Coordinates of C-alpha atoms in Angstrom, one line a residue:
X1 CA 150.3 2.0 105.6
X2 CA 147.8 -0.9 105.5
X3 CA 149.2 -3.9 105.7
X4 CA 146.0 -6.2 105.0
X5 CA 146.5 -5.2 101.5
X6 CA 150.1 -7.0 101.3
X7 CA 148.9 -10.1 102.9
X8 CA 145.9 -12.7 102.9
X9 CA 145.0 -12.1 106.4
X10 CA 144.5 -9.8 109.1
X11 CA 146.8 -8.1 111.8
X12 CA 146.1 -9.4 115.1
X13 CA 146.2 -6.2 117.2
X14 CA 146.6 -8.4 120.6
X15 CA 150.2 -9.6 119.5
X16 CA 152.7 -6.8 120.2
X17 CA 155.4 -8.8 118.6
X18 CA 154.2 -7.8 114.9
X19 CA 153.1 -11.7 114.2
X20 CA 150.9 -12.0 111.8
X21 CA 148.1 -15.0 111.5
X22 CA 147.4 -15.8 108.1
X23 CA 143.5 -17.3 107.3
X24 CA 143.1 -19.8 104.3
X25 CA 142.6 -17.8 100.8
X26 CA 139.4 -19.0 99.3
X27 CA 139.9 -16.9 96.2
X28 CA 141.7 -20.1 94.8
X29 CA 140.0 -23.6 94.5
X30 CA 141.9 -25.7 97.7
X31 CA 142.9 -29.6 96.9
X32 CA 143.5 -31.9 99.2
X33 CA 146.6 -34.0 98.1
X34 CA 146.3 -37.7 98.9
X35 CA 148.6 -39.7 100.2
X36 CA 150.4 -42.1 97.6
X37 CA 151.3 -45.8 98.0
X38 CA 154.0 -46.7 95.9
X39 CA 154.1 -50.4 95.3
X40 CA 150.4 -51.0 95.1
X41 CA 148.4 -51.6 91.8
X42 CA 144.4 -50.8 92.2
X43 CA 142.0 -51.9 89.7
X44 CA 138.4 -50.4 89.0
X45 CA 135.5 -53.3 90.1
X46 CA 134.4 -53.3 86.8
X47 CA 138.0 -53.7 85.3
X48 CA 138.2 -56.3 82.6
X49 CA 141.7 -57.2 83.3
X50 CA 143.1 -60.8 83.4
X51 CA 146.1 -62.6 84.6
X52 CA 148.8 -63.3 82.1
X53 CA 148.5 -66.7 81.5
X54 CA 151.7 -68.8 81.1
X55 CA 152.7 -69.8 77.9
X56 CA 154.1 -73.4 77.4
X57 CA 155.6 -75.1 74.4
X58 CA 155.8 -78.8 73.2
X59 CA 158.5 -80.0 71.1
X60 CA 158.5 -82.3 68.4
X61 CA 161.0 -84.3 67.0
X62 CA 161.5 -86.1 63.2
X63 CA 163.8 -87.2 61.2
X64 CA 165.2 -84.6 58.3
X65 CA 164.0 -87.2 55.5
X66 CA 160.3 -86.4 56.4
X67 CA 160.8 -82.8 55.8
X68 CA 160.4 -81.0 52.4
X69 CA 161.6 -78.4 50.6
X70 CA 161.0 -74.6 51.3
X71 CA 157.9 -73.1 49.9
X72 CA 156.4 -70.1 49.6
X73 CA 152.2 -69.7 50.6
X74 CA 149.2 -67.6 49.4
X75 CA 150.2 -65.4 52.5
X76 CA 153.8 -64.6 51.4
X77 CA 155.5 -66.5 54.1
X78 CA 157.8 -69.7 53.9
X79 CA 156.5 -73.2 54.9
X80 CA 158.1 -76.8 54.9
X81 CA 155.6 -79.5 54.7
X82 CA 156.5 -82.5 57.3
X83 CA 155.4 -86.1 56.8
X84 CA 153.7 -88.2 59.6
X85 CA 154.9 -92.2 59.2
X86 CA 151.8 -94.6 59.9
X87 CA 152.8 -96.1 63.2
X88 CA 151.6 -99.3 62.0
X89 CA 154.3 -100.6 59.1
X90 CA 151.7 -102.9 57.9
X91 CA 149.4 -99.7 57.2
X92 CA 149.6 -98.9 53.5
X93 CA 147.5 -95.8 53.6
X94 CA 149.0 -92.5 52.6
X95 CA 150.8 -90.6 55.1
X96 CA 149.5 -87.6 57.0
X97 CA 151.2 -84.1 56.7
X98 CA 151.3 -80.6 58.1
X99 CA 153.0 -77.3 56.9
X100 CA 155.0 -75.0 59.3
X101 CA 157.0 -72.0 59.3
X102 CA 160.4 -72.8 57.7
X103 CA 162.2 -70.4 60.3
X104 CA 160.4 -72.5 63.3
X105 CA 161.9 -75.8 62.0
X106 CA 165.7 -76.3 63.4
X107 CA 168.1 -79.5 63.3
X108 CA 169.0 -81.2 66.4
X109 CA 172.6 -81.0 67.2
X110 CA 172.2 -83.8 69.6
X111 CA 170.9 -86.5 66.9
X112 CA 171.8 -87.3 63.6
X113 CA 169.7 -86.5 61.1
X114 CA 167.2 -85.1 63.7
X115 CA 165.1 -81.8 63.8
X116 CA 162.6 -80.5 65.6
X117 CA 159.7 -77.8 66.0
X118 CA 157.8 -75.8 68.8
X119 CA 154.4 -75.3 68.8
X120 CA 152.1 -73.9 71.5
X121 CA 150.7 -76.7 74.0
X122 CA 147.0 -75.2 73.8
X123 CA 147.2 -74.5 69.9
X124 CA 146.0 -76.9 67.1
X125 CA 147.5 -77.8 63.8
X126 CA 145.8 -79.0 60.5
X127 CA 146.8 -82.4 59.3
X128 CA 146.2 -83.2 55.9
X129 CA 146.2 -86.7 53.6
X130 CA 145.9 -87.1 49.8
X131 CA 145.2 -90.1 48.4
X132 CA 143.8 -91.7 45.0
X133 CA 140.1 -91.3 44.3
X134 CA 139.9 -92.8 41.0
X135 CA 142.2 -93.5 37.7
X136 CA 140.6 -92.6 34.5
X137 CA 140.9 -94.3 31.1
X138 CA 144.4 -93.0 30.4
X139 CA 145.6 -94.2 33.9
X140 CA 145.9 -90.6 35.3
X141 CA 145.2 -90.6 39.0
X142 CA 142.9 -87.8 40.4
X143 CA 143.8 -87.3 44.1
X144 CA 141.5 -85.9 47.0
X145 CA 142.4 -84.2 50.1
X146 CA 141.0 -85.1 54.0
X147 CA 142.0 -82.3 56.5
X148 CA 141.3 -82.0 60.1
X149 CA 142.3 -80.2 63.1
X150 CA 143.9 -81.9 66.0
X151 CA 145.6 -80.6 69.5
X152 CA 149.1 -79.9 69.0
X153 CA 149.5 -82.4 71.8
X154 CA 147.6 -85.1 69.6
X155 CA 150.2 -84.2 67.0
X156 CA 153.2 -85.0 69.2
X157 CA 151.9 -88.1 70.1
X158 CA 151.2 -89.0 66.3
X159 CA 155.1 -88.0 65.7
X160 CA 156.6 -90.0 69.1
X161 CA 154.8 -93.3 67.7
X162 CA 156.1 -92.3 64.4
X163 CA 159.7 -92.1 65.6
X164 CA 162.0 -95.4 65.2
X165 CA 161.9 -96.6 68.8
X166 CA 165.3 -98.8 68.5
X167 CA 167.8 -95.7 68.1
X168 CA 168.5 -93.5 70.6
X169 CA 169.6 -90.0 70.4
X170 CA 172.9 -88.6 71.7
X171 CA 171.2 -86.2 74.0
X172 CA 169.2 -89.0 75.7
X173 CA 172.3 -91.6 75.9
X174 CA 174.2 -88.6 78.2
X175 CA 171.2 -88.3 80.0
X176 CA 170.8 -92.0 80.8
X177 CA 174.7 -92.1 81.5
X178 CA 173.9 -89.2 84.1
X179 CA 171.0 -90.8 85.5
X180 CA 173.0 -93.9 85.9
X181 CA 176.0 -92.2 87.7
X182 CA 173.5 -90.1 90.0
X183 CA 172.1 -93.7 91.1
X184 CA 175.5 -95.4 91.7
X185 CA 176.7 -92.2 93.7
X186 CA 173.5 -92.3 96.0
X187 CA 173.5 -96.2 96.5
X188 CA 177.2 -95.9 97.7
X189 CA 176.4 -93.0 100.2
X190 CA 173.7 -95.1 101.7
X191 CA 175.5 -98.4 101.9
X192 CA 179.5 -97.8 102.3
X193 CA 181.8 -99.9 102.2
X194 CA 183.8 -100.9 105.6
X195 CA 187.2 -102.1 104.2
X196 CA 188.0 -103.2 107.9
X197 CA 185.2 -105.8 108.1
X198 CA 186.2 -107.5 104.9
X199 CA 187.8 -110.6 104.8
X200 CA 189.7 -112.5 101.8

């Protein structure tokens, strides 16, 4: 019986123990397995992958009286108009306004009649102003609209300038009290009272 037909290799006649020395089988392609390193990511040199930018938002605060009723726009979504009062009370020009998705406008639980809206910090918003262009002979006013795109950070400045300065929200009052209490505790720790040295 020819044992070379059963194995891929040759029998070494010099080994009397019957051990078979096997040689590589060249009839099939041989692939060298590379070591896998877990926990590392390798990108091609021409990869266009960019690091993910941090998404930041800013919060706009305003009173409920500045928010209009819900309406459906041409795109089928529901919006609300928000008015921006003039910072100067002597300025009688029409107020600016902008629209925002109704589901993004929320009531402020810490402020009476307060509302808030979050917008992307690096985004832009279109503001508009309607004014009377002229009045015809029948007394009917013809309105004209002005629009402009401003950054959301500038929009926040406009809203902050228009907010009443004399009224402080409950949330701000709590924050002020916490800050005052922390300063008092810190001052007592740095300057402890030695009652043994006190004289009446």
